[in-house]
């Protein structure tokens, strides 16, 4: 790991000269640009950029880097965020009774496929404590109460106390309140067990069976106030046939859900994702940046 | 081609002994069973079978075969259809102004990927006559009129005159009346340029772009009275990303539409497709039967 | 689980009447045929069948079932095996230092995606003991010795003592001796990290990078005396591009290896796999039979 | 079509400042950078770039643009090529007796999926003249002769006379001499009907069947002096099963060959392909540039 790598995510209005000015900013300071991706959304008139630079041996602190780029960005009317490679994000996983996504995420953290810390797992039922135990992750059971805001307050307190950066709903099966979502904007990833926008809402596998579709899918998206309407990060599908019952679809769907949620969390951690309205830009990436 | 091969498609209530009785029927007459596929739909309590037999050298005529199996099937309360390998289906292709599906189907007939005859192409606009001409297929332009039934009557007259077995709507872009559909039940295949049930209706690529999906698809289904609600025969998808505009989706979608429509028409021609309600059974097949 | 289900795997010479005779055998005894798959290999002149029957309420013991079918099969010159649904296979997993396949298999056993018992994990290095520990599976370290037969003797003793039915080489990274393989014919599954027959042998990811392929793959096969030449059970691939280094290929390959090995083990456990020479018949299956 | 768009393909040694200098070159002349892709091959120490700029309204001619960039590139030790959007490439298709790739390519030219001119089709047999006729493309039959160089001389004369930019071997089934290949370096695309490097040489489908693989593929590559060893542009695969005979593989393979060859030709025409040694860089592209 090279601690002296910095990643900038930039959005601005699409116009001439943005790329040259930005690369010039870094070249003028003698930074090495490790990778640079850009994309002009001609329909919305927006310009997106993801730049990774190496600032080792240059004698600039992180604060100075942020301040200097901030001045440049202000002069260019850019929105931007800055991330350093040696910052590890803290991820909370929220679950209910279904274990497959939780197992998969914890295995991938253990395998270093996902570079992040998981300080806790929160369940609204006690069943999955044994899974968290196997990976030595603290498990907190916060059961649903008649007053939902009470339960959510307890969850929020846990998230705050553990300085959580990202919340992953790994088949949590509960709709979060708007207040909760507003506390982690663009930082709650949900997995829906259907190929959205088909089969929004409950029981998608039964409904897929009834409609007689020939493929089923899963969708990972940022949670927003509207259920299953948030910006999509990743989707995938698998072919099925007439022989598969709704239970078979559920079984087949487990693998789709696992890989879609994993890829979305990984994309978020590596920071190629920019959100505009209901759409996401997910830059292809060679350099992971967990 | 072995002219003495017969294919039976059978549906009946699921119960003990159907397979043994049916294979016994053929074995008792010394027929060789070339292939046999069965499937029990335990949810609906239905049994489906597709049997291909060779009746050469047995001294039974096609009429006798149909009569004898008919008696057996009646005693078993089976619904059935019988097809012979040397029967070629007559297929009419209906189009509007978009040529990619028409080109693909005609090329595949020329290539013997689709074993059928195409006696005519019907367009509601004159533009695609040049495509039909290239393959020496007669083209009839039957433009839309203020009274739709008048236009449909002309089309139906053409279909009847050419003894059409199957109608393929290759981006015909018009909703057929229920009366029309009732004339060819289970014999009109439509291609919808979206992964149904997502994006039913018009402009699916624009709506897919707006929703920010990460894959787009196409769906071939039998046309029924309800738009885009007919039994699905085949679906497929392709991965897209944030850079693709609605026009790009349309371009990418062309290939998905081509292959989905082709596979559905081929499946219909080879007769592995059985319909129950909104669901289709599409047996996997090694032995084509065009 | 329905304990009174029996599965027959049958091979014989392809000829008339086999299906009718076999289904007649079961129908005459009033068994319900739950599923029946057949396949004629016309090139080799072989006939393969997989039949699942329910023998509950018929008053026949397993021994009687085996004896009666054995007599029938002898009269038909059939090779056959018989399996009962409530028999769980015992699987030994052999590993070296690489954990991803081991994690995946143990997770899938815990999740009931794989219905089998894993009485032990055997490593030729001690590193993966912690993974086995997390799933409470006994781990035995049997390091390589200068005399390979000595090490293999220890492994064989463990396999025998635990009455192992299936050996899974989950990136074991050692070539087994012919004597070892002969002890478990058709019962050792290996994962090779390339799309065989491309890149047989060592360092396939580096060689794939050097050749500039656009997809990489993995292959699960039965181990035979010739390295990487055994009958293939399952393969899969993933698209790569010019940006991926050999290390990236290794990382991407982990997911391919995981799913290919899982599917192969599952196929073996559910018993749709029949081997003839270097080729396998893997029947598609709706009814798992672990 | 915007005629005032220019595309630069650049290779140079990987080092600091290349991107900033290059974008600065264009920004200093007030060009709009429509798209810019870069890639550092850290293993080979090479830097690749593909830049599309709009030079309308700037008052620079194409010659001036080439001269000025040439001076800049020389100062940077860059290798480069320059292309203009309104230049259409001339493509010759060479065939033998198999029609599926030829049909597909001609259909895609007619459909504007491939933006190029096809002034002629050259066959070493007369059979495919009828296919070329359907699309009104002149067909030249140049049969093989005992002296291969004589036949190749005639072909080369045709290519020269029609000022051909790209030669597509659409199942030409003959090995070209090194002299021939040297005349069109990096400008001859061949389709091999296997997933290279597996099944190099003849009869790949039969050998795939014998080996019992579970997927088959096709590979499009630049022809080089060594058979089936040229830099790969595109590959794809499809799943097969035990039921498929070698003839089935051939039939399934037709679709793989069609789409792989199409994508490779399209990639070449849109100019995202750079070759280094046996490896190709194929930039993902939103802006086609036929």
mmCIF file of C-alpha atoms in Angstrom, chain D residues 1 33 42 69 114 165 202:
data_model
loop_
_atom_site.group_PDB
_atom_site.id
_atom_site.type_symbol
_atom_site.label_atom_id
_atom_site.label_comp_id
_atom_site.label_asym_id
_atom_site.label_seq_id
_atom_site.Cartn_x
_atom_site.Cartn_y
_atom_site.Cartn_z
ATOM 1 C CA UNK D 1 -21.395 13.460 -38.357
ATOM 2 C CA UNK D 33 -11.300 17.618 -25.867
ATOM 3 C CA UNK D 42 3.330 -0.459 -15.521
ATOM 4 C CA UNK D 69 1.105 17.811 -33.198
ATOM 5 C CA UNK D 114 -20.237 -0.789 -39.169
ATOM 6 C CA UNK D 165 -7.327 -0.103 -45.592
ATOM 7 C CA UNK D 202 -7.768 -27.138 -37.639
#
